[in-house]
Structures are given as structure tokens and as C-alpha cells.
Short mmCIF file of C-alpha atoms and ligand atoms in Angstrom, two decimals:
data_model
loop_
_atom_site.label_atom_id
_atom_site.label_comp_id
_atom_site.label_asym_id
_atom_site.label_seq_id
_atom_site.Cartn_x
_atom_site.Cartn_y
_atom_site.Cartn_z
CA MET A 30 -11.57 40.63 18.60
CA CYS A 31 -11.25 37.33 16.91
CA LEU A 32 -9.67 36.01 19.94
CA ALA A 33 -10.65 33.82 22.46
CA VAL A 34 -9.14 33.63 26.04
CA PRO A 35 -9.27 30.63 28.55
CA GLY A 36 -10.13 31.84 32.19
CA ARG A 37 -11.22 30.28 35.41
CA VAL A 38 -14.68 30.34 36.54
CA LEU A 39 -14.69 31.51 40.06
CA SER A 40 -18.59 31.82 40.84
CA THR A 41 -21.79 31.26 39.18
CA ALA A 42 -25.33 33.06 39.22
CA GLU A 43 -28.51 33.32 37.33
CA VAL A 44 -29.10 37.02 36.38
CA ASP A 45 -32.47 37.79 34.70
CA GLY A 46 -32.75 34.15 33.68
CA THR A 47 -29.28 33.42 32.12
CA VAL A 48 -26.32 31.71 33.60
CA MET A 49 -23.51 34.13 34.33
CA ALA A 50 -20.06 33.75 36.25
CA GLU A 51 -17.29 35.37 37.40
CA VAL A 52 -14.30 34.58 35.54
CA ASP A 53 -10.57 35.27 36.00
CA PHE A 54 -8.24 35.71 33.11
CA GLY A 55 -4.96 35.62 35.00
CA GLY A 56 -5.70 38.32 37.38
CA VAL A 57 -8.62 40.34 35.33
CA HIS A 58 -12.21 39.45 36.25
CA LYS A 59 -14.97 39.60 33.99
CA GLU A 60 -18.46 39.08 33.74
CA VAL A 61 -19.15 35.73 31.51
CA CYS A 62 -22.43 34.32 30.01
CA LEU A 63 -22.56 30.44 30.51
CA GLN A 64 -25.41 29.68 28.85
CA TYR A 65 -23.65 27.50 26.14
CA ILE A 66 -22.05 25.55 28.68
CA PRO A 67 -24.76 25.56 31.52
CA ASP A 68 -23.15 22.59 33.38
CA VAL A 69 -19.61 24.06 33.82
CA THR A 70 -18.76 24.09 37.58
CA VAL A 71 -16.83 26.46 39.79
CA GLY A 72 -13.17 25.98 39.18
CA GLU A 73 -13.45 24.72 35.73
CA TYR A 74 -11.56 26.36 32.95
CA VAL A 75 -13.33 28.02 29.67
CA ILE A 76 -12.62 29.23 26.51
CA VAL A 77 -14.49 32.99 26.55
CA HIS A 78 -14.86 34.73 23.20
CA VAL A 79 -16.93 38.42 23.72
CA GLY A 80 -18.11 37.63 27.04
CA PHE A 81 -19.52 34.37 26.42
CA ALA A 82 -17.80 30.62 27.26
CA ILE A 83 -18.01 28.35 24.16
CA GLN A 84 -16.06 25.26 25.32
CA ARG A 85 -14.48 23.78 28.22
CA LEU A 86 -10.65 23.63 28.71
CA ASP A 87 -8.33 21.43 31.08
CA GLU A 88 -6.63 23.19 33.30
CA ARG A 89 -2.85 22.41 32.41
CA SER A 90 -3.77 23.66 28.79
CA ALA A 91 -5.43 26.83 30.16
CA LEU A 92 -2.42 27.71 32.38
CA ASN A 93 -0.06 27.61 29.42
CA THR A 94 -2.14 29.34 27.12
CA LEU A 95 -2.72 32.09 29.76
CA ALA A 96 0.86 32.15 30.65
CA ASP A 97 2.00 32.55 26.83
CA PHE A 98 -0.84 35.54 26.41
CA GLU A 99 0.65 37.47 29.34
CA ARG A 100 3.82 36.87 28.01
CA LEU A 101 3.09 38.24 24.93
CA GLY A 102 0.88 41.57 26.01
CA ILE A 103 -2.34 39.80 24.63
CA LEU A 104 -4.21 39.77 27.67
CA ALA A 105 -4.05 43.63 27.91
CA GLU A 106 -4.85 43.86 24.16
CA GLU A 107 -7.95 42.18 24.84
CA PHE A 108 -9.29 43.41 28.19
CA GLY A 109 -7.80 46.91 27.60
CA ASP A 110 -9.52 50.05 26.82
CA GLY A 111 -10.60 49.67 22.92
CA LEU A 112 -11.42 53.07 22.88
CA GLU A 113 -8.09 54.21 24.11
CA ARG A 114 -6.34 51.94 21.21
CA ALA A 115 -8.42 53.14 18.45
CA ALA A 116 -7.51 56.88 19.65
CA GLN A 117 -3.85 55.91 19.99
CA GLN A 118 -3.77 54.28 16.51
CA SER A 119 -4.53 57.59 15.22
CA THR A 120 -2.27 59.74 17.16
CA SER A 121 0.67 57.86 17.78
CA PRO A 122 4.18 58.42 15.75
CA GLU A 123 4.60 55.25 14.34
CA GLY A 124 1.23 54.20 14.01
CA ALA A 125 1.24 51.45 16.81
CA VAL A 126 -1.24 48.77 16.32
CA ARG A 127 -3.10 47.29 19.57
CA MET B 7 16.11 30.76 13.58
CA LYS B 8 16.13 33.83 15.17
CA TYR B 9 12.88 33.55 16.41
CA LEU B 10 12.73 30.04 18.13
CA ASP B 11 13.77 31.51 21.56
CA GLU B 12 10.25 32.95 21.58
CA PHE B 13 8.44 30.00 21.67
CA SER B 14 6.22 29.15 24.87
CA ASP B 15 8.55 25.66 24.49
CA PRO B 16 11.77 26.42 22.12
CA ASP B 17 12.33 22.24 22.23
CA VAL B 18 8.88 21.19 21.04
CA ALA B 19 9.09 24.08 18.22
CA LYS B 20 12.44 22.74 17.24
CA LYS B 21 11.44 18.92 17.20
CA LEU B 22 8.18 20.15 15.07
CA ILE B 23 10.29 22.42 12.54
CA ASP B 24 12.76 19.46 11.79
CA ARG B 25 9.97 16.90 11.27
CA ILE B 26 8.16 19.38 8.91
CA HIS B 27 11.43 19.96 6.99
CA ALA B 28 12.07 16.26 7.40
CA ALA B 29 8.41 15.22 5.72
CA THR B 30 8.62 17.90 2.63
CA THR B 31 10.11 16.75 -0.27
CA GLN B 32 8.32 19.15 -2.61
CA LYS B 33 6.42 22.69 -2.58
CA TRP B 34 3.41 23.34 -1.33
CA ALA B 35 0.84 25.76 -0.75
CA LEU B 36 -1.12 26.19 2.56
CA MET B 37 -3.67 28.64 3.45
CA GLU B 38 -4.60 29.76 6.78
CA VAL B 39 -8.12 30.69 7.32
CA CYS B 40 -7.92 32.54 10.28
CA GLY B 41 -6.68 35.89 10.99
CA GLY B 42 -5.43 35.16 14.56
CA GLN B 43 -3.15 32.77 12.88
CA THR B 44 -1.82 35.16 10.34
CA HIS B 45 -0.99 37.21 13.60
CA SER B 46 0.51 34.38 15.10
CA ILE B 47 2.64 33.33 11.96
CA ILE B 48 3.93 36.98 11.06
CA ARG B 49 4.35 37.92 14.80
CA HIS B 50 6.75 34.71 15.58
CA GLY B 51 8.02 34.12 12.37
CA ILE B 52 6.89 30.89 11.53
CA ASP B 53 6.68 31.11 7.80
CA GLN B 54 10.38 31.74 8.11
CA LEU B 55 11.10 28.84 10.02
CA LEU B 56 9.23 26.61 7.75
CA PRO B 57 11.23 25.02 4.36
CA ASP B 58 11.39 27.18 1.77
CA SER B 59 9.07 24.62 -0.27
CA VAL B 60 6.35 25.35 2.25
CA GLU B 61 4.58 28.51 1.70
CA MET B 62 1.81 30.01 3.86
CA ILE B 63 -0.72 31.66 2.17
CA HIS B 64 -2.69 34.33 4.47
CA GLY B 65 -6.72 33.61 3.93
CA PRO B 66 -9.49 35.97 4.61
CA GLY B 67 -10.22 34.95 8.36
CA CYS B 68 -9.87 38.41 9.52
CA PRO B 69 -13.83 39.30 10.19
CA VAL B 70 -12.85 43.12 10.36
CA CYS B 71 -11.29 43.30 7.00
CA VAL B 72 -13.99 40.99 5.42
CA THR B 73 -16.72 43.35 6.76
CA PRO B 74 -18.31 44.81 3.30
CA LEU B 75 -18.31 48.63 3.02
CA GLU B 76 -21.96 48.88 2.70
CA ALA B 77 -21.80 47.67 6.31
CA ILE B 78 -19.24 50.09 7.14
CA ASP B 79 -21.24 52.87 5.36
CA ARG B 80 -24.43 51.86 6.92
CA ALA B 81 -22.83 51.85 10.72
CA LEU B 82 -21.40 55.21 10.12
CA ALA B 83 -24.95 56.33 8.52
CA ILE B 84 -26.75 55.06 11.86
CA ALA B 85 -23.85 56.22 14.29
CA ALA B 86 -23.74 59.49 13.00
CA ARG B 87 -27.87 60.02 14.02
CA PRO B 88 -28.91 62.19 16.69
CA GLY B 89 -30.42 59.94 19.80
CA VAL B 90 -28.27 56.73 18.67
CA ILE B 91 -25.71 55.03 20.78
CA PHE B 92 -23.93 52.99 18.38
CA CYS B 93 -21.69 49.89 19.88
CA SER B 94 -18.86 48.32 18.44
CA PHE B 95 -15.97 46.12 19.36
CA GLY B 96 -12.87 48.58 19.36
CA ASP B 97 -11.38 47.19 16.17
CA MET B 98 -14.18 48.61 14.11
CA LEU B 99 -13.38 52.26 15.05
CA ARG B 100 -10.49 52.67 12.45
CA VAL B 101 -11.94 50.87 9.56
CA PRO B 102 -12.32 52.93 6.67
CA GLY B 103 -15.81 53.54 5.07
CA SER B 104 -16.06 55.45 1.59
CA SER B 105 -15.46 58.56 3.21
CA ARG B 106 -14.35 58.46 6.87
CA ASP B 107 -14.77 55.78 9.78
CA LEU B 108 -16.23 55.51 13.01
CA PHE B 109 -13.97 56.99 15.05
CA SER B 110 -14.22 60.41 13.03
CA VAL B 111 -18.12 59.88 13.53
CA ARG B 112 -17.00 59.91 17.29
CA SER B 113 -14.80 62.83 17.39
CA ALA B 114 -17.80 64.75 15.31
CA GLY B 115 -20.20 64.35 18.28
CA GLY B 116 -21.65 61.28 17.50
CA ASP B 117 -22.18 58.78 20.52
CA VAL B 118 -19.99 55.79 19.24
CA ARG B 119 -18.92 53.19 22.45
CA VAL B 120 -16.39 50.42 22.51
CA VAL B 121 -17.70 47.34 24.42
CA TYR B 122 -16.38 43.95 25.09
CA SER B 123 -19.33 42.06 24.37
CA PRO B 124 -22.67 42.69 22.98
CA LEU B 125 -24.30 41.79 26.38
CA ASP B 126 -22.66 45.47 27.18
CA ALA B 127 -24.82 47.06 24.74
CA LEU B 128 -27.97 45.32 25.61
CA LYS B 129 -27.19 46.63 29.26
CA ILE B 130 -26.93 50.31 27.90
CA ALA B 131 -30.10 50.01 26.27
CA ARG B 132 -31.63 48.70 29.47
CA ASP B 133 -29.87 51.74 30.91
CA ASN B 134 -30.98 54.40 28.16
CA PRO B 135 -34.77 53.59 27.55
CA ASP B 136 -34.93 56.69 25.62
CA ARG B 137 -32.15 56.21 23.10
CA GLU B 138 -31.65 54.07 20.26
CA VAL B 139 -28.94 51.78 21.22
CA VAL B 140 -27.30 49.61 17.99
CA PHE B 141 -24.46 47.05 18.28
CA PHE B 142 -22.44 46.47 14.94
CA GLY B 143 -22.59 42.58 15.28
CA ILE B 144 -19.80 41.19 12.82
CA GLY B 145 -17.61 38.33 12.98
CA PHE B 146 -17.35 34.84 11.92
CA GLU B 147 -19.20 31.63 13.62
CA THR B 148 -16.93 32.15 16.74
CA THR B 149 -18.71 35.61 17.69
CA ALA B 150 -22.40 34.61 16.50
CA PRO B 151 -23.27 32.98 19.37
CA ALA B 152 -22.83 36.32 21.31
CA ASN B 153 -24.77 37.95 19.15
CA ALA B 154 -27.54 35.44 18.92
CA MET B 155 -27.78 35.26 22.69
CA THR B 156 -27.83 39.18 22.85
CA VAL B 157 -30.78 39.37 20.36
CA TYR B 158 -32.66 36.51 22.06
CA GLN B 159 -32.32 37.98 25.69
CA ALA B 160 -33.50 41.75 24.18
CA GLN B 161 -36.55 39.92 22.68
CA ARG B 162 -37.08 38.09 25.78
CA LEU B 163 -36.64 41.00 27.98
CA GLY B 164 -38.76 43.12 25.97
CA VAL B 165 -35.64 45.49 25.40
CA ARG B 166 -37.37 47.34 22.15
CA ASN B 167 -34.69 50.21 21.95
CA PHE B 168 -31.93 47.85 20.87
CA SER B 169 -31.14 46.35 17.61
CA LEU B 170 -28.40 44.45 15.78
CA LEU B 171 -26.36 45.73 12.53
CA VAL B 172 -25.71 41.93 11.12
CA SER B 173 -22.78 41.28 8.98
CA HIS B 174 -22.02 37.89 9.81
CA VAL B 175 -20.00 35.68 7.48
CA LEU B 176 -19.19 31.96 7.37
CA VAL B 177 -16.05 30.11 6.67
CA PRO B 178 -17.00 26.88 4.59
CA PRO B 179 -18.52 29.07 1.98
CA ALA B 180 -15.50 30.86 1.81
CA ILE B 181 -13.41 27.74 1.51
CA ALA B 182 -15.33 26.61 -1.36
CA ALA B 183 -15.25 29.94 -3.49
CA ILE B 184 -11.52 30.32 -2.90
CA MET B 185 -11.14 26.39 -4.41
CA GLU B 186 -13.67 27.26 -7.29
CA SER B 187 -11.50 30.77 -7.92
CA SER B 188 -9.44 30.27 -11.28
CA THR B 189 -6.16 31.66 -9.67
CA CYS B 190 -6.49 29.41 -6.63
CA ARG B 191 -2.80 28.17 -5.60
CA VAL B 192 -4.21 26.80 -2.14
CA GLN B 193 -3.46 22.99 -1.86
CA ALA B 194 -4.48 22.76 1.72
CA PHE B 195 -5.99 24.49 4.90
CA LEU B 196 -5.58 25.18 8.49
CA ALA B 197 -9.28 25.63 9.63
CA ALA B 198 -9.81 27.95 12.33
CA GLY B 199 -10.31 26.40 15.54
CA HIS B 200 -12.42 28.46 17.37
CA VAL B 201 -14.62 28.73 14.46
CA CYS B 202 -14.96 24.76 15.17
CA SER B 203 -14.98 24.99 18.54
CA VAL B 204 -18.68 26.42 18.28
CA MET B 205 -19.66 24.59 14.70
CA GLY B 206 -18.07 21.40 15.05
CA THR B 207 -16.15 19.78 12.02
CA ALA B 208 -18.82 18.30 10.20
CA GLU B 209 -19.09 20.82 7.45
CA TYR B 210 -15.41 20.24 5.98
CA PRO B 211 -15.24 16.57 5.50
CA PRO B 212 -17.69 17.22 1.80
CA LEU B 213 -15.34 20.43 1.36
CA ALA B 214 -12.25 18.16 1.58
CA ARG B 215 -13.56 15.50 -0.69
CA LYS B 216 -14.81 17.84 -3.19
CA TYR B 217 -11.87 19.83 -3.75
CA LYS B 218 -9.53 17.02 -2.64
CA VAL B 219 -7.33 19.40 0.09
CA PRO B 220 -6.61 18.12 3.61
CA ILE B 221 -8.15 20.49 6.18
CA VAL B 222 -6.71 20.52 9.65
CA VAL B 223 -8.45 22.25 12.14
CA THR B 224 -5.52 24.22 14.04
CA GLY B 225 -5.46 26.31 16.87
CA PHE B 226 -3.50 29.67 17.27
CA GLU B 227 -1.02 29.76 19.31
CA PRO B 228 2.63 29.31 17.52
CA LEU B 229 2.84 25.55 18.56
CA ASP B 230 -0.60 24.71 17.52
CA ILE B 231 0.15 26.09 14.00
CA LEU B 232 3.55 24.08 13.58
CA GLU B 233 1.51 21.12 14.50
CA GLY B 234 -1.32 21.86 12.02
CA VAL B 235 1.40 22.66 9.49
CA ARG B 236 2.91 19.35 10.01
CA ARG B 237 0.15 17.30 9.66
CA THR B 238 -0.91 18.74 6.52
CA VAL B 239 2.17 18.33 5.07
CA VAL B 240 2.22 14.91 5.80
CA GLN B 241 -1.26 14.44 4.29
CA LEU B 242 -0.14 16.16 1.04
CA GLU B 243 3.18 13.92 0.79
CA GLU B 244 1.20 11.04 1.25
CA GLY B 245 -1.40 11.99 -1.13
CA ARG B 246 -4.21 12.11 1.19
CA TYR B 247 -7.04 14.91 1.93
CA GLU B 248 -8.80 14.18 4.90
CA VAL B 249 -10.11 16.37 8.07
CA GLU B 250 -7.74 16.17 10.98
CA ASN B 251 -8.45 17.96 14.42
CA ALA B 252 -4.96 19.03 15.75
CA TYR B 253 -6.88 21.14 18.34
CA PRO B 254 -8.57 18.68 20.18
CA ARG B 255 -8.39 20.36 23.63
CA ALA B 256 -11.08 23.09 22.39
CA VAL B 257 -12.54 21.50 19.23
CA ARG B 258 -15.14 18.42 19.79
CA GLU B 259 -16.48 16.76 16.60
CA GLU B 260 -20.07 17.91 17.47
CA GLY B 261 -19.04 21.65 18.38
CA ASN B 262 -21.25 23.24 20.99
CA VAL B 263 -24.84 22.02 20.52
CA PRO B 264 -26.92 24.76 22.60
CA ALA B 265 -24.87 27.61 20.53
CA MET B 266 -25.47 25.80 17.30
CA GLU B 267 -29.19 25.50 18.33
CA MET B 268 -29.26 29.23 19.18
CA LEU B 269 -27.79 30.07 15.96
CA ALA B 270 -30.25 28.22 13.94
CA ASP B 271 -33.13 30.11 15.81
CA VAL B 272 -31.56 33.52 15.58
CA PHE B 273 -30.21 33.65 12.14
CA GLU B 274 -30.50 32.72 8.54
CA VAL B 275 -28.22 32.21 5.73
CA THR B 276 -27.93 34.80 3.42
CA ASP B 277 -25.64 35.91 0.39
CA ARG B 278 -22.94 37.92 1.45
CA THR B 279 -20.59 40.47 -0.04
CA TRP B 280 -16.81 39.89 1.23
CA ARG B 281 -14.72 43.27 1.22
CA GLY B 282 -12.41 42.87 -1.24
CA ILE B 283 -13.43 39.56 -2.52
CA GLY B 284 -16.91 40.09 -3.50
CA ALA B 285 -20.15 38.09 -3.46
CA ILE B 286 -20.04 34.72 -2.13
CA PRO B 287 -23.08 32.89 -2.12
CA ARG B 288 -24.84 31.59 1.15
CA SER B 289 -21.66 32.81 2.99
CA GLY B 290 -23.43 34.78 5.47
CA TRP B 291 -25.98 35.06 8.43
CA ARG B 292 -28.94 37.53 8.73
CA LEU B 293 -31.37 37.69 11.33
CA SER B 294 -34.31 35.28 10.81
CA GLU B 295 -37.80 36.45 10.21
CA LYS B 296 -38.53 35.81 14.14
CA TYR B 297 -36.01 38.45 15.21
CA ARG B 298 -36.40 40.73 12.28
CA ALA B 299 -37.75 43.51 14.59
CA PHE B 300 -34.13 43.61 15.98
CA ASP B 301 -32.97 44.42 12.69
CA ALA B 302 -30.98 48.01 12.83
CA GLU B 303 -30.57 48.04 8.74
CA GLN B 304 -34.77 47.81 8.69
CA ARG B 305 -35.25 50.02 11.72
CA PHE B 306 -33.01 52.87 10.21
CA GLU B 307 -33.55 52.26 6.46
CA VAL B 308 -29.93 52.83 5.64
CA THR B 309 -30.53 50.51 2.25
CA ASP B 310 -29.68 52.78 -0.52
CA ILE B 311 -25.82 53.21 0.41
CA ARG B 312 -23.34 54.36 -2.54
CA THR B 313 -20.10 53.01 -2.04
CA ALA B 314 -16.11 54.03 -3.29
CA GLU B 315 -13.25 51.99 -2.42
CA SER B 316 -9.75 53.26 -2.43
CA SER B 317 -8.07 53.06 -5.90
CA LEU B 318 -4.63 52.41 -4.61
CA CYS B 319 -5.73 49.33 -2.32
CA ARG B 320 -4.89 46.24 -3.31
CA SER B 321 -6.81 44.51 -0.26
CA GLY B 322 -8.64 42.38 -2.30
CA GLU B 323 -5.91 40.25 -3.78
CA VAL B 324 -3.96 40.14 -0.27
CA LEU B 325 -7.18 38.46 1.11
CA GLN B 326 -7.21 36.11 -1.82
CA GLY B 327 -3.87 35.09 -1.41
CA LEU B 328 -2.68 36.70 -4.40
CA ILE B 329 -0.08 39.01 -3.40
CA LYS B 330 1.78 39.56 -0.29
CA PRO B 331 1.03 42.95 1.65
CA HIS B 332 4.05 44.36 1.18
CA LEU B 333 3.73 43.91 -2.85
CA CYS B 334 1.34 46.99 -2.40
CA GLU B 335 2.68 50.39 -3.91
CA ALA B 336 0.72 51.75 -0.64
CA PHE B 337 2.07 49.53 2.00
CA GLY B 338 3.83 51.73 4.51
CA LYS B 339 3.67 54.67 2.21
CA GLU B 340 0.29 56.23 2.08
CA CYS B 341 -1.03 53.25 3.89
CA THR B 342 -0.33 52.67 7.49
CA PRO B 343 -2.41 51.66 10.66
CA ARG B 344 -2.37 55.07 11.49
CA ASN B 345 -4.05 55.91 8.07
CA PRO B 346 -5.53 53.04 6.78
CA LEU B 347 -6.49 52.73 3.42
CA GLY B 348 -8.04 49.52 3.26
CA ALA B 349 -9.51 47.27 6.14
CA THR B 350 -6.42 44.64 6.23
CA MET B 351 -4.32 47.71 7.63
CA VAL B 352 -6.82 48.28 10.40
CA SER B 353 -6.93 45.01 12.72
CA SER B 354 -3.69 43.02 14.09
CA GLU B 355 -5.48 40.44 12.54
CA GLY B 356 -4.95 42.11 9.01
CA ALA B 357 -2.42 40.84 7.12
CA CYS B 358 -1.36 44.21 6.14
CA ALA B 359 -1.16 45.44 9.67
CA ALA B 360 0.85 42.05 10.61
CA TYR B 361 3.24 42.61 7.95
CA TYR B 362 3.53 46.60 9.20
CA THR B 363 3.84 46.04 12.81
CA HIS B 364 6.18 42.85 12.79
CA ARG B 365 7.96 42.83 9.08
CA ARG B 366 8.14 46.41 7.81
CA LEU B 367 11.79 46.90 8.59
CA GLU B 368 13.23 43.84 7.12
CA LEU B 369 10.65 44.29 4.10
CA VAL B 370 12.24 47.60 3.52
CA ASP B 371 15.77 45.98 3.53
CA ALA B 372 14.87 43.40 1.25
CA LYS B 373 13.05 45.67 -1.50
S1 SF4 C 4 -0.87 48.08 2.25
FE1 SF4 C 4 -3.11 49.36 2.55
S2 SF4 C 4 -3.34 49.95 0.54
FE2 SF4 C 4 -2.21 48.23 0.01
S3 SF4 C 4 -3.32 46.28 0.16
FE3 SF4 C 4 -3.01 46.39 2.39
S4 SF4 C 4 -4.53 47.78 3.26
FE4 SF4 C 4 -4.85 47.88 0.88
#
């Protein structure tokens, strides 16, 4: 859960008085709160932690990181089904950690 | 160098490793603070690529691992109540409390839900006005802005059936506590990059000066860690103790100002017990007076908690860098990620779980 993942802002909208965005993380799309970097524009990259953008990131670093995460299976870990993972942990024969 | 081909850029990795070897003339002990860094170091065998005289001590930077047992037991008590929807990050479900974990509360019929973001929990609260919805707000400074904003929104939107069980912890007081300990061997710190993305770097120069330790703000990708180690070793060899930012692409000196303003509004500093480590003064955040109405601890009156830690578990020593996980007698025997005795065996950011997942075969050979 400590991870922060870079993603690209696809669109922004105000929801209940809060700036929200749809963000693309190497193919996975998520709703993200932009309230802490409100001047981000569509097409820019941000570092996202538990649904909140906490900093901007340049495109090249973002793409490098995303490629790395993809290769290591970290994106699936971050956005996969947490409950299923916890359940697996309790049943899998070699005690798979997520 | 068996792991080198796994690096995103093996040539750069090789150069950094060569430079670290060339710079090192004596023994040094470095602590990485962040659990993400610990995971990365073990997964990629970075500690094994470093000179033998450079030791990586794994710090207490896994929020899942240091969340105090009292907080886990409170979560279990609240989650078991009828009418409550208890929301948490997935990593917390297998963390052992005194007698069980959230996962078993769920199996016994408790409504425990895993969410990606605290905002998801707020949404659940708005969709279920007749239920009490509680979010387990744990984590370091990286996670706190998300929880702060969620409570702020709950108040602004008048979502009265939402509350937060808060157990936030802070990095700088932990660094001070580690340096004050009589058994401390740490000579330099790799500070946690994403904590500094939020908080900036202003809190660290006084620590570097007071304890005469280099503090290098470091990311958690393998090349970032190598660069952090390189800069730290160079400082140590030159007798300097400064704060350096080796992660400028994500960390600005001033941090994220709107996030820090929100944190100052919603939270206030409090003493906090760290699991396995003990009480550290002024090392956590709780809800400020203004938002106390959203404090689950008060709403559910779960202050009278008696805790019992496993007698086998040595995670306190692991978290303080006094022993490596495999030296615990229970490692891989009574204690596995499937049946964890201590929190450090649960999260993939915990040192015991990282060793178990990525090292246990070679460790058994070496024993
Ligand atoms: S291996 Fe298990 S019992 Fe031993 S210190 Fe780690 S978590 Fe505790």
C-alpha cells in the first residue's frame, strides 16, 4: 500500500466541489483526486498514492517507471483485488505473498 | 552478479555498483527507511551486489508492520460490530491482532471490505446512510493526505455515518528514536522518497546535523536505491553529513504545499506506540479537535483494549535492524505469510515477508 504509481491524466472534472481526474496507469484506468495538484492539465503525468495525486512527474521518468512496474507485476498487485489477495494468502500452498 | 540482468538498465546499474565499490574503503551501516525500498533491495538482491563492507539495515518503514497492536485490536472490535462496514487497505487483513485478524472477522460474518482509496470508503458511507462506515487510516506521511482529505470531505458533505480509525506514524521522529537508541549501529539513512514528495525535505537537516548522519532522499526503484547508496557512501567516506535529494523527479524541497496545509488542519501531532519498537514521543498524527467527531476510537468507545503479542516473534528486533529476519527461530517454520506471527511477515513491504518470498531457499542452504 505504500506504493505510489505514475499515471497520465486523461480527463478532469469537478465532482462535489473536488477536482477529480481519470488517470491511465499503463492501461488500468482509475478515478484520482487532483485536489493537491489542482493545476495539472490533461496529458500530464502525476504520481498517485491511494487515489490521490501527490506530485507531478515528467513523461520520460513516468514511462520508465511504468514499464518497470509492468515487467515486475507491480501494477497488477497495486490495482488487483486486494481481498482476493488476502484470501489467497490464507490458502495458497506456499503461502504466496502478493 | 546474478541479478544484474533484471535491472531496467543493467549498464547503468553496473556503473553505479562499480562506483560504490570504488568509493568504499571501510565498513558502513546504512538504513533504508521505507518498506518499499526494503522490498526492492531484497527482491533485486541489491544488498548482495554491494561491497561486503556496506551493510543495509532494514528500517521500520512498513506502515502495516508498525501499526500498533492496540490499533489492530480496536479495528477487530469495531469490525465485528453489527451494522458496521469496516473498510481497509488489503494489506491490513492478515495482520495478526492479539487473537485473530480482520480476515477472520470477515469469515465470521463481519462486513469487512477492501478499498483502493479512502474516498471509496466515503462513497460506501454515502451509499449506505443507515450503516456506520469506518476506514482504517494507517500509514506514513505519504498516505495521510488521502485520509485527511477524506475526513475533510466527510465534514463538508455532512456524511455523519463515516469515521476514521487513525493510526498515522511519522518518519523524522522515528529517525531520531533510532539514533537515540543505545544499540544503534546506523551511520546514514536513505530517506523515503514519497514521504518527502508530500512533506519536502525541511525536517531532515536538523536531524543530519544533530546526529551527524548523512540523509539521502531516495526513490525505491532499483537504480534509485543504488544512486542513494552511492551518494550516502561518498558522504560517509568524505566525513560529510548532509541532506541530499537523490530523487528530484518526485521530490521538491518544499513538498506538496496544499497537502501539508490540509494535514495541519485535519491532524495534530501525538505520541504513538510503534509495533515491535515501543512508544516514540510525538511520532504520530491523530484527528485535530475540529474533526474529532469523525474519530472512530471515540465513536465506538474501544479504548479499553488488552493486547497480547506472540511470544516467539522477534519483529521488534527486525524492525530496529538488530537482527535479520531469518535469524528468528520461527522464520519459515511457525511463521509464514500464510500464518504470520508478526506483522513484518504480512505485508510485502515487511522485512520478514520480503526475505521469505525472495530469499528463503538460499537462506535455508546457508543455515
Ligand atoms: S519471522 Fe515471523 S515470528 Fe519471526 S520476527 Fe518475523 S514476523 Fe516475527
